[in-house]
Coordinates of C-alpha atoms and ligand atoms in Angstrom, one line a residue:
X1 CA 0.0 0.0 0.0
X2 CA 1.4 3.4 -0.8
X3 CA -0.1 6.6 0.2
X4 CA -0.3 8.9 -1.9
X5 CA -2.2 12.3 -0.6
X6 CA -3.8 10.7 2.1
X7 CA -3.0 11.6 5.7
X8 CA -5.8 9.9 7.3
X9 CA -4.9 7.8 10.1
X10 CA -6.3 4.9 9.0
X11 CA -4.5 4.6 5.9
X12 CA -1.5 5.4 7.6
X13 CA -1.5 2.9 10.1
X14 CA -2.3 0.2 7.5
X15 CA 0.8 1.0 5.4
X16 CA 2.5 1.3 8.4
X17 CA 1.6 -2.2 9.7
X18 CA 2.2 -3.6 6.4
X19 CA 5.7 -3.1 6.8
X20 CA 5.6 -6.6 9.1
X21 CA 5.1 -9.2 6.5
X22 CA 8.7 -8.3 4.9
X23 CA 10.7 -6.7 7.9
X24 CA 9.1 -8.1 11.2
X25 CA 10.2 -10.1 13.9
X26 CA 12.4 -12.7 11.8
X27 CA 14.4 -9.9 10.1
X28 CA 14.8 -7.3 13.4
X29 CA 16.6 -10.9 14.9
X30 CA 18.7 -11.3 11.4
X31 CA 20.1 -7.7 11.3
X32 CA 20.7 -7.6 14.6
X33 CA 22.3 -11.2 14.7
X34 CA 24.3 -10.6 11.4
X35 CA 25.1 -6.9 11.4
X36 CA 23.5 -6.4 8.4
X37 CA 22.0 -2.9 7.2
X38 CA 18.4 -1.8 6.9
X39 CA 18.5 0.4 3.9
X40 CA 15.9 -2.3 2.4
X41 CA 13.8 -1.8 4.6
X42 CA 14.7 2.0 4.7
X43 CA 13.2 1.7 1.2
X44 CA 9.9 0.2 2.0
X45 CA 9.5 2.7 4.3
X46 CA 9.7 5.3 1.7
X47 CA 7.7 3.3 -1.1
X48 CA 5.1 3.6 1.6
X49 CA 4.9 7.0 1.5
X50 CA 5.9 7.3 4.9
X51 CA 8.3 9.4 4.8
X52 CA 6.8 12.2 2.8
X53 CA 4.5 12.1 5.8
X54 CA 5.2 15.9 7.8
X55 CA 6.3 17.8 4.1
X56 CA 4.1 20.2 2.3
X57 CA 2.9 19.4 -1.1
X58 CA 4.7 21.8 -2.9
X59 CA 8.1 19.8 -1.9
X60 CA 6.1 16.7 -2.8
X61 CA 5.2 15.5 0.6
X62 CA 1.3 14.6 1.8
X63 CA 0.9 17.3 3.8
X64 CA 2.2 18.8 6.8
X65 CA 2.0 18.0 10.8
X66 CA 3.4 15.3 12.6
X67 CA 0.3 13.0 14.1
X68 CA 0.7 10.9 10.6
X69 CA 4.4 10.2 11.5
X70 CA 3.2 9.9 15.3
X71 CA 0.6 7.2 13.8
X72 CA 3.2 5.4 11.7
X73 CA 5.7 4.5 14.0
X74 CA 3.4 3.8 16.4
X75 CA 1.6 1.7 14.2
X76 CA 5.2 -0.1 13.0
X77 CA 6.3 -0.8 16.7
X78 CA 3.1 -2.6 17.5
X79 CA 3.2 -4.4 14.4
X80 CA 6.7 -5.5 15.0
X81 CA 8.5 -4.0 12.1
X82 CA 10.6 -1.9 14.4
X83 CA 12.3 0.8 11.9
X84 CA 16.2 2.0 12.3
X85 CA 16.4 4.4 15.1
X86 CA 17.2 7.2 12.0
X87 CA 13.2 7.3 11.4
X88 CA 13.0 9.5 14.6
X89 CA 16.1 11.6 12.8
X90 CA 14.0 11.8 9.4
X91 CA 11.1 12.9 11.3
X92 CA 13.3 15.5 13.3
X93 CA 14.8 16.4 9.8
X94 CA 11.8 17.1 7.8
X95 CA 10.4 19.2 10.5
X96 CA 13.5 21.2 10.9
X97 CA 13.8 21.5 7.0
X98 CA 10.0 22.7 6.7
X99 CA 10.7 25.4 9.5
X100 CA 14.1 26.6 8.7
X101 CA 15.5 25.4 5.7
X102 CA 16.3 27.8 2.8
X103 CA 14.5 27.4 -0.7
X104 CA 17.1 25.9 -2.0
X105 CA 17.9 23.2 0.6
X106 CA 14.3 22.3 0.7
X107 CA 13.9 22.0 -2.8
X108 CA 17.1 19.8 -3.2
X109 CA 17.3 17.8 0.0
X110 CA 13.6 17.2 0.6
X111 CA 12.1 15.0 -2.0
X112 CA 15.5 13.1 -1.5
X113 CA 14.4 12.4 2.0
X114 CA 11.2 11.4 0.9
X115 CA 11.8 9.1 -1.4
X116 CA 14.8 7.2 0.8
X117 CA 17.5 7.9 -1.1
X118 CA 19.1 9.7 1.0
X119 CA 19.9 9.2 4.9
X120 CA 20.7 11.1 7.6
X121 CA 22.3 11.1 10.6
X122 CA 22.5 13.6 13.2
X123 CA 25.5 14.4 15.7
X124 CA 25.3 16.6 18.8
X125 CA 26.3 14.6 21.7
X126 CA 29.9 15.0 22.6
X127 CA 31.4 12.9 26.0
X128 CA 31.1 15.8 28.0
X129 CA 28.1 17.4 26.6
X130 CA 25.0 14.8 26.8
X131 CA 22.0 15.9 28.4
X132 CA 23.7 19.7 28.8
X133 CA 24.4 20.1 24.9
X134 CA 24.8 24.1 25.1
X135 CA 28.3 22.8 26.5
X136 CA 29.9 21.2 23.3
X137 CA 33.2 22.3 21.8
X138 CA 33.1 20.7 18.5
X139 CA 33.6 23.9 16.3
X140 CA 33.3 25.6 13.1
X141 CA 35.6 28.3 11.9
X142 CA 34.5 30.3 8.3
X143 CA 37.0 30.2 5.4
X144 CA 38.0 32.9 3.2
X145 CA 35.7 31.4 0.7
X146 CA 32.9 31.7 2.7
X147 CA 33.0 27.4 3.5
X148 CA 33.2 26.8 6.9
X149 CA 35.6 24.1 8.6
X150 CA 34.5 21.7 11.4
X151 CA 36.7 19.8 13.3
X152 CA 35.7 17.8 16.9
X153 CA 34.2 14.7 18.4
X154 CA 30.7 13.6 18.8
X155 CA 29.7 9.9 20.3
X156 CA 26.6 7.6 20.4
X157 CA 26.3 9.1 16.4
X158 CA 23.4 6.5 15.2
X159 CA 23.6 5.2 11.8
X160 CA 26.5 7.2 10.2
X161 CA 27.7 4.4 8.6
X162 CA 24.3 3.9 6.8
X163 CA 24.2 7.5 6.0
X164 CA 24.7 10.1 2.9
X165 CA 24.3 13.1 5.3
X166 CA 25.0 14.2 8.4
X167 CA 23.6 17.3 10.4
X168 CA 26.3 18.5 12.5
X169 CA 26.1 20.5 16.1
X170 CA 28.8 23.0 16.2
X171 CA 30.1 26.3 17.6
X172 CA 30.4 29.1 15.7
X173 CA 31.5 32.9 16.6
X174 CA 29.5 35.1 15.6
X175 CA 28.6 39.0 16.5
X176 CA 26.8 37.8 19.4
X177 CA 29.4 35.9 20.7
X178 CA 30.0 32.0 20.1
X179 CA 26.7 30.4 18.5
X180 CA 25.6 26.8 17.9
X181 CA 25.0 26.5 14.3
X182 CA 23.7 23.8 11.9
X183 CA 25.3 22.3 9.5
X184 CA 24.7 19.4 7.2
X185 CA 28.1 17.2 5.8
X186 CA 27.6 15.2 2.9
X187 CA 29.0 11.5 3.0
X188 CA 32.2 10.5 3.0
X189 CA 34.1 13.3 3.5
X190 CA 37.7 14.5 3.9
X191 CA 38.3 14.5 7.5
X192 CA 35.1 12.7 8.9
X193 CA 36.0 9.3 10.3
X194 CA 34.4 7.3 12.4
X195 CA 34.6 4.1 14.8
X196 CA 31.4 1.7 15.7
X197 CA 30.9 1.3 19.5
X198 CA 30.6 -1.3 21.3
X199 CA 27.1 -1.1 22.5
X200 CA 24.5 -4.0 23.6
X201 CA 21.4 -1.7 21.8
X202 CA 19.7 -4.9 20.5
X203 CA 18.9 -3.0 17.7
X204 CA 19.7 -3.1 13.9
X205 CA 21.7 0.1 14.0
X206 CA 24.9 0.8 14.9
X207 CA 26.7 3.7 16.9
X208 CA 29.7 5.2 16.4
X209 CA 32.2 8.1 17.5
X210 CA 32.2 10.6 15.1
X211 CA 35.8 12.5 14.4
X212 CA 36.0 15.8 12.2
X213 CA 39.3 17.2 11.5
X214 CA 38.9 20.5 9.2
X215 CA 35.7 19.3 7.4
X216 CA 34.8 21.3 4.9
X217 CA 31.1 22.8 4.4
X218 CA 30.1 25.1 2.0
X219 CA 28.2 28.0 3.0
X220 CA 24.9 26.6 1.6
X221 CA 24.8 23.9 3.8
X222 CA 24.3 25.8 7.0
X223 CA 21.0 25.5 8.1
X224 CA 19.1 27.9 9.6
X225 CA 20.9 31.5 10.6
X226 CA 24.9 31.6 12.0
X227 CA 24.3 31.0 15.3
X228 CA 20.7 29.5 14.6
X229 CA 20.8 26.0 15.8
X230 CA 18.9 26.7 19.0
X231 CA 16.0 28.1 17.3
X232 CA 16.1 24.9 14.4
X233 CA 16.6 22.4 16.9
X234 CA 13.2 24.2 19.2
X235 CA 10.9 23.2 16.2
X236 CA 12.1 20.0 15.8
X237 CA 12.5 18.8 19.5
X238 CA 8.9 18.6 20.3
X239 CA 8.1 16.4 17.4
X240 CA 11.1 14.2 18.0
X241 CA 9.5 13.8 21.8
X242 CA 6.5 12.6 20.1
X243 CA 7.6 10.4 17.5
X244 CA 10.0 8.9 21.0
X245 CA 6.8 8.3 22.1
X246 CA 5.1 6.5 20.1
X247 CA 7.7 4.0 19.2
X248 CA 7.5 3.6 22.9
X249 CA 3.7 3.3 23.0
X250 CA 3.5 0.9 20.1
X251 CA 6.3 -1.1 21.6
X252 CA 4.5 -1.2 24.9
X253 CA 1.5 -2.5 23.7
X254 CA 3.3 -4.9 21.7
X255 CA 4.7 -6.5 25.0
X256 CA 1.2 -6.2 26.7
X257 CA -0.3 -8.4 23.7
X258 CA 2.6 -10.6 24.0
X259 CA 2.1 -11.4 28.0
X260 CA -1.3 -12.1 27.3
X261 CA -1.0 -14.3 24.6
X262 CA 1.4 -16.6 26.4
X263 CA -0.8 -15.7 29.8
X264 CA -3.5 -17.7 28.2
X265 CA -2.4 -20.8 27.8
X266 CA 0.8 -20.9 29.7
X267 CA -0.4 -23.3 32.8
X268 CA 2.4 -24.9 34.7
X269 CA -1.0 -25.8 37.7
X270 CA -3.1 -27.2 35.1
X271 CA -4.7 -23.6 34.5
X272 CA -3.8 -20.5 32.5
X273 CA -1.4 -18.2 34.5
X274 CA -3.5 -15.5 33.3
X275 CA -6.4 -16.5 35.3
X276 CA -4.6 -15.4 38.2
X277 CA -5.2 -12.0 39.0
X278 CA -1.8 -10.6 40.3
X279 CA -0.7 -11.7 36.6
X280 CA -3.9 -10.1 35.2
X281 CA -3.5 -6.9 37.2
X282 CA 0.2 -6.3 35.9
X283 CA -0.7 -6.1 32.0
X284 CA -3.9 -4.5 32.7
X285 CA -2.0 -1.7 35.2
X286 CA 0.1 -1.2 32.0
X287 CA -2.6 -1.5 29.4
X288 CA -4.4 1.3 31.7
X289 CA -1.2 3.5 31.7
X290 CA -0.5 3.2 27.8
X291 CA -3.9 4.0 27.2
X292 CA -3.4 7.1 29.0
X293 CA -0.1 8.1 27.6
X294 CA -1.6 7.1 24.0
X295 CA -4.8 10.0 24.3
X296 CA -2.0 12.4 26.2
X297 CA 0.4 11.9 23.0
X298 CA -2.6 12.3 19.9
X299 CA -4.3 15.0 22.1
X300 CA -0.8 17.3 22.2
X301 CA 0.5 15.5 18.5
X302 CA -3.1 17.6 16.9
X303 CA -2.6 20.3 18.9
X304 CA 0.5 21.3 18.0
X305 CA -0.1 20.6 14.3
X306 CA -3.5 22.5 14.6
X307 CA -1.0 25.6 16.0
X308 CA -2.8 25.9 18.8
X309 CA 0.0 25.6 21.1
X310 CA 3.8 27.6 20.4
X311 CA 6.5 25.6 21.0
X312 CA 6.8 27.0 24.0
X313 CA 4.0 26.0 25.3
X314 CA 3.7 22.7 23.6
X315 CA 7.0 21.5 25.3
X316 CA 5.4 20.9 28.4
X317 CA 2.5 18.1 26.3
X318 CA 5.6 17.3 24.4
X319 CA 7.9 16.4 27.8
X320 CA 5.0 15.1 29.7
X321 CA 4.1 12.4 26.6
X322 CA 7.5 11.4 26.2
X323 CA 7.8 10.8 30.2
X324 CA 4.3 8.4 30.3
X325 CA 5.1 6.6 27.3
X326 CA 8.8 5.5 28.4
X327 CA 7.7 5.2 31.8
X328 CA 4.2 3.0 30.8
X329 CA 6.5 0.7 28.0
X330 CA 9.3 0.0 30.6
X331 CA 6.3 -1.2 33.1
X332 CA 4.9 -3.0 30.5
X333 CA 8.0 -4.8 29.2
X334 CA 8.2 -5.7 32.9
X335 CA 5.4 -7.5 33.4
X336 CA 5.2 -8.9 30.5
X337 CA 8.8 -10.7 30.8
X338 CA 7.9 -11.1 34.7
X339 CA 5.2 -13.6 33.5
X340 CA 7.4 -15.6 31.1
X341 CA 9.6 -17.0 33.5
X342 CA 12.3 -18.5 32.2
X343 CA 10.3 -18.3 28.5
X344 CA 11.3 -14.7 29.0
X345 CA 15.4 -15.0 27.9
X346 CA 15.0 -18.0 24.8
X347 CA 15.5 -16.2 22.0
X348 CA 12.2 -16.9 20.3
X349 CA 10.3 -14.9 23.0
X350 CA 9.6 -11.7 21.0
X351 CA 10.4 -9.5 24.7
X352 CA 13.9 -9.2 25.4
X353 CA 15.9 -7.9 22.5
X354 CA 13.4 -5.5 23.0
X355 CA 14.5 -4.3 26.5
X356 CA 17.6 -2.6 25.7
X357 CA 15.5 -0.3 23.5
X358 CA 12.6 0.7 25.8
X359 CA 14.9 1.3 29.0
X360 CA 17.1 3.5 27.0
X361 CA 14.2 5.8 26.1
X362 CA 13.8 6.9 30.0
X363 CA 17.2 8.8 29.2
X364 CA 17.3 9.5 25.2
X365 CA 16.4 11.7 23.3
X366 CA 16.1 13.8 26.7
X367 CA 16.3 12.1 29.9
X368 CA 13.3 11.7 32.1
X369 CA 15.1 13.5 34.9
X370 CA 15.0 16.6 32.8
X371 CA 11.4 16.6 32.0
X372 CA 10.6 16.3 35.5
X373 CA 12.8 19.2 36.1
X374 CA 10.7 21.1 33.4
X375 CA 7.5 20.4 34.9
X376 CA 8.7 21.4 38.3
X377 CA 10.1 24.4 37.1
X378 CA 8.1 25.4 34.3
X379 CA 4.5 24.4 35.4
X380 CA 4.7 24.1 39.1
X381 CA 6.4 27.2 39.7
X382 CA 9.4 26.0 42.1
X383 CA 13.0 27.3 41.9
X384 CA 15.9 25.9 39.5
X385 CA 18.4 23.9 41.3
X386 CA 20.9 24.6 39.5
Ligands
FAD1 C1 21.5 4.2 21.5 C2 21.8 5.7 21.6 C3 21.7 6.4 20.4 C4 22.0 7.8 20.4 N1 22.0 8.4 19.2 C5 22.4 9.7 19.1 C6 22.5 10.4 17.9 O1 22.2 9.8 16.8 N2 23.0 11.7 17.9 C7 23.3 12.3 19.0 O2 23.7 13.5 18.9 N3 23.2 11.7 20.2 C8 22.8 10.4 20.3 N4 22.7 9.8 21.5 C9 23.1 10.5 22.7 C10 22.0 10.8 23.7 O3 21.3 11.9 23.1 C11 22.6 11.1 25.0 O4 23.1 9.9 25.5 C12 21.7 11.8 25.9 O5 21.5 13.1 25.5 C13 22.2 11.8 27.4 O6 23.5 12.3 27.5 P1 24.6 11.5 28.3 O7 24.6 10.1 27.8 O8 25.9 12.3 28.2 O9 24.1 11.5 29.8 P2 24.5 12.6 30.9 O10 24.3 14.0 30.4 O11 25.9 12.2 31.4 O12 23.5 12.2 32.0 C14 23.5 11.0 32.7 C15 22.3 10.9 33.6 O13 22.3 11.9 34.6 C16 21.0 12.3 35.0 N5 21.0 13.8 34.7 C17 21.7 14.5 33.8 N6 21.3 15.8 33.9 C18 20.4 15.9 34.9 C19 19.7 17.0 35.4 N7 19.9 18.2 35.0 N8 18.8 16.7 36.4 C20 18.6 15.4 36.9 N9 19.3 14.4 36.4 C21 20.1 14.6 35.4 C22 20.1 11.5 34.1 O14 19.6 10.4 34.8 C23 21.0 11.1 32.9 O15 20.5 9.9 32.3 C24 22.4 8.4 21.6 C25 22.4 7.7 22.8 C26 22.2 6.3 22.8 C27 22.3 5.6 24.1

């Protein structure tokens, strides 16, 4: 099924779900046993339609917002074709493109991303600048051409091996001092080099330190303004928090319909372990709290995309949706292993290569510590701590 100008849900989540007969639970255990790439399945996605979800016709997308995208990977996750971590870049990309990118980047780079050829990677995190990323010291210094040159180290870079373009975090001095500015680095380049990390992700993609020694970027390849990052990265963060999300909510209700498959008919006292209520209570405690996260996350997804809510304002539905959903998979993954037993660490049991995935997402993108500091602070009213 492809869309073509159809963003209704629906149609969405069909295509999305589709995406299980070819790249479901069989092949997420294949890549992730043998190493291999997922740029086929990077191009289903994309045959799909999916990814010209969130761009405006005129660039040759289905129309703007990010609820379709929201729906999609939501919809993949549950189905159990779990995409590459760099659909949550793609979506962050497109947004950021739509709101800041010049006429000509859009033009050129958009309908790329759309239709799969190219992908991106995105690099901010250095080892001393994680959760505070104003700190970073990769930097970029202007050329007499009017290229700029970036040289520096980023980590836990997902995907760059897979990638034709990578959107670079860097400092830059400007009028106003030194700036974080955007930057986007075709693939390969002289100077970028990069080493896979060891890493036990349980996931299909890989993650690598990034080195740049004097890479060059020509001045059209800054996005946004000298300086401009922060206000790029703003419109793009809150529908990255969603899109987190939803992987997590579809992945969470993926583990709840797991437990309680095996719950029927698993009976080691002649009857079903799920006719025990403690067992029942534990998927139906996180069915409950999924459920809620779910309406929190299409509920602020619409809003935002209706503009009803600034960024601003929509950070705090953003943070809050990201914090349930992580919070409400990790409790279902839980109980859902909890009632496997032993069952729960063969290899066939469809739960834990998925664990590594859905605890990481109380601390990326943005750590769950940090949202409850922005809810204390921003909406409660109580002072910084630091
Ligand atoms: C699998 C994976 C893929 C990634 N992919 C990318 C990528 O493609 N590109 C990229 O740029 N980055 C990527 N990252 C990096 C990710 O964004 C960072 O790991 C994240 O921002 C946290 O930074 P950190 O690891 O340095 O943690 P730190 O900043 O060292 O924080 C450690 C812990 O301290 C606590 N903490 C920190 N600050 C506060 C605070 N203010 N209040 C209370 N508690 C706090 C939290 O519990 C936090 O988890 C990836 C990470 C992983 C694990």
């Amino acid at each position: 099924m492809h869309l073509t100008d159809s963003t209704d849900l629906d149609s969405v989540r069909d295509a999305a779900s589709s995406l299980a007969d070819d790249f479901g639970r069989a092949y997420y255990l294949d890549r992730l046993r043998s190493g291999g790439g997922t740029r086929d399945m990077w191009s289903a996605i994309a045959d799909r339609g999916l990814l010209a979800l969130g761009v405006p016709v005129e660039h040759g997308g289905i129309g703007e917002g990010i609820t379709p995208s929201v729906a999609a990977l939501e919809a993949m996750c549950y189905a159990g074709a779990i995409p590459p971590d760099v659909f949550i870049v793609s979506v962050f990309m497109r947004a950021a493109l739509v709101a800041h990118g010049s006429p000509e980047q859009n033009s050129a780079w958009l309908p790329e991303l759309i239709s799969g050829k190219i992908q991106y990677a995105f690099a901010m995190t250095e080892r001393e600048a994680g959760t505070n990323s104003f700190a970073l010291k990769t930097r970029a210094v202007r050329d007499s051409d009017g290229s700029y040159l970036i040289t520096g180290e980023k980590i836990f870079i997902t995907g760059i091996d897979e990638a034709d373009r990578v959107i670079v975090v860097a400092r830059l001095a400007t009028t106003q001092g030194d700036r974080l500015t955007l930057f986007a680095v075709d693939l390969p380049a002289d100077g970028l080099t990069f080493d896979r990390l060891a890493m036990t992700t349980h996931g299909p993609d890989s993650h690598f330190a990034v080195h740049f020694q004097d890479v060059r970027v020509p001045a059209g390849a800054r996005i946004g303004s000298e300086g401009g990052a922060k206000e790029v990265l703003f419109s793009a963060l809150n529908p990255e928090r969603y899109v987190a999300a939803a992987a997590h909510i579809g992945l969470g209700r993926r583990a709840v319909r797991v437990g309680a498959d095996y719950a029927r008919t698993r009976s080691p006292f002649g009857a079903p372990i799920g006719s025990y209520q403690a067992i029942q209570h534990s998927l139906a405690r996180a069915h409950i709290n999924l459920e809620a996260a779910r309406l929190m996350m299409y509920h602020g997804a619409e809003k935002y995309d209706a503009g009803e809510a600034t960024d601003q304002v929509n950070g705090a539905g953003a943070n809050m949706t990201k914090y349930l959903a992580t919070v409400s998979a990790n409790e279902a993954l839980d109980a859902a292993l909890q009632l496997h037993g032993g069952a729960a660490f063969l290899d066939d049991t469809d739960l834990v290569a998925l664990w590594p995935r859905i605890r990481m997402g109380r601390m990326v993108p943005i750590n769950n510590e940090m949202v409850l500091n922005y809810v204390s602070e921003r909406l409660l009213d109580l002072p910084k701590s630091y």
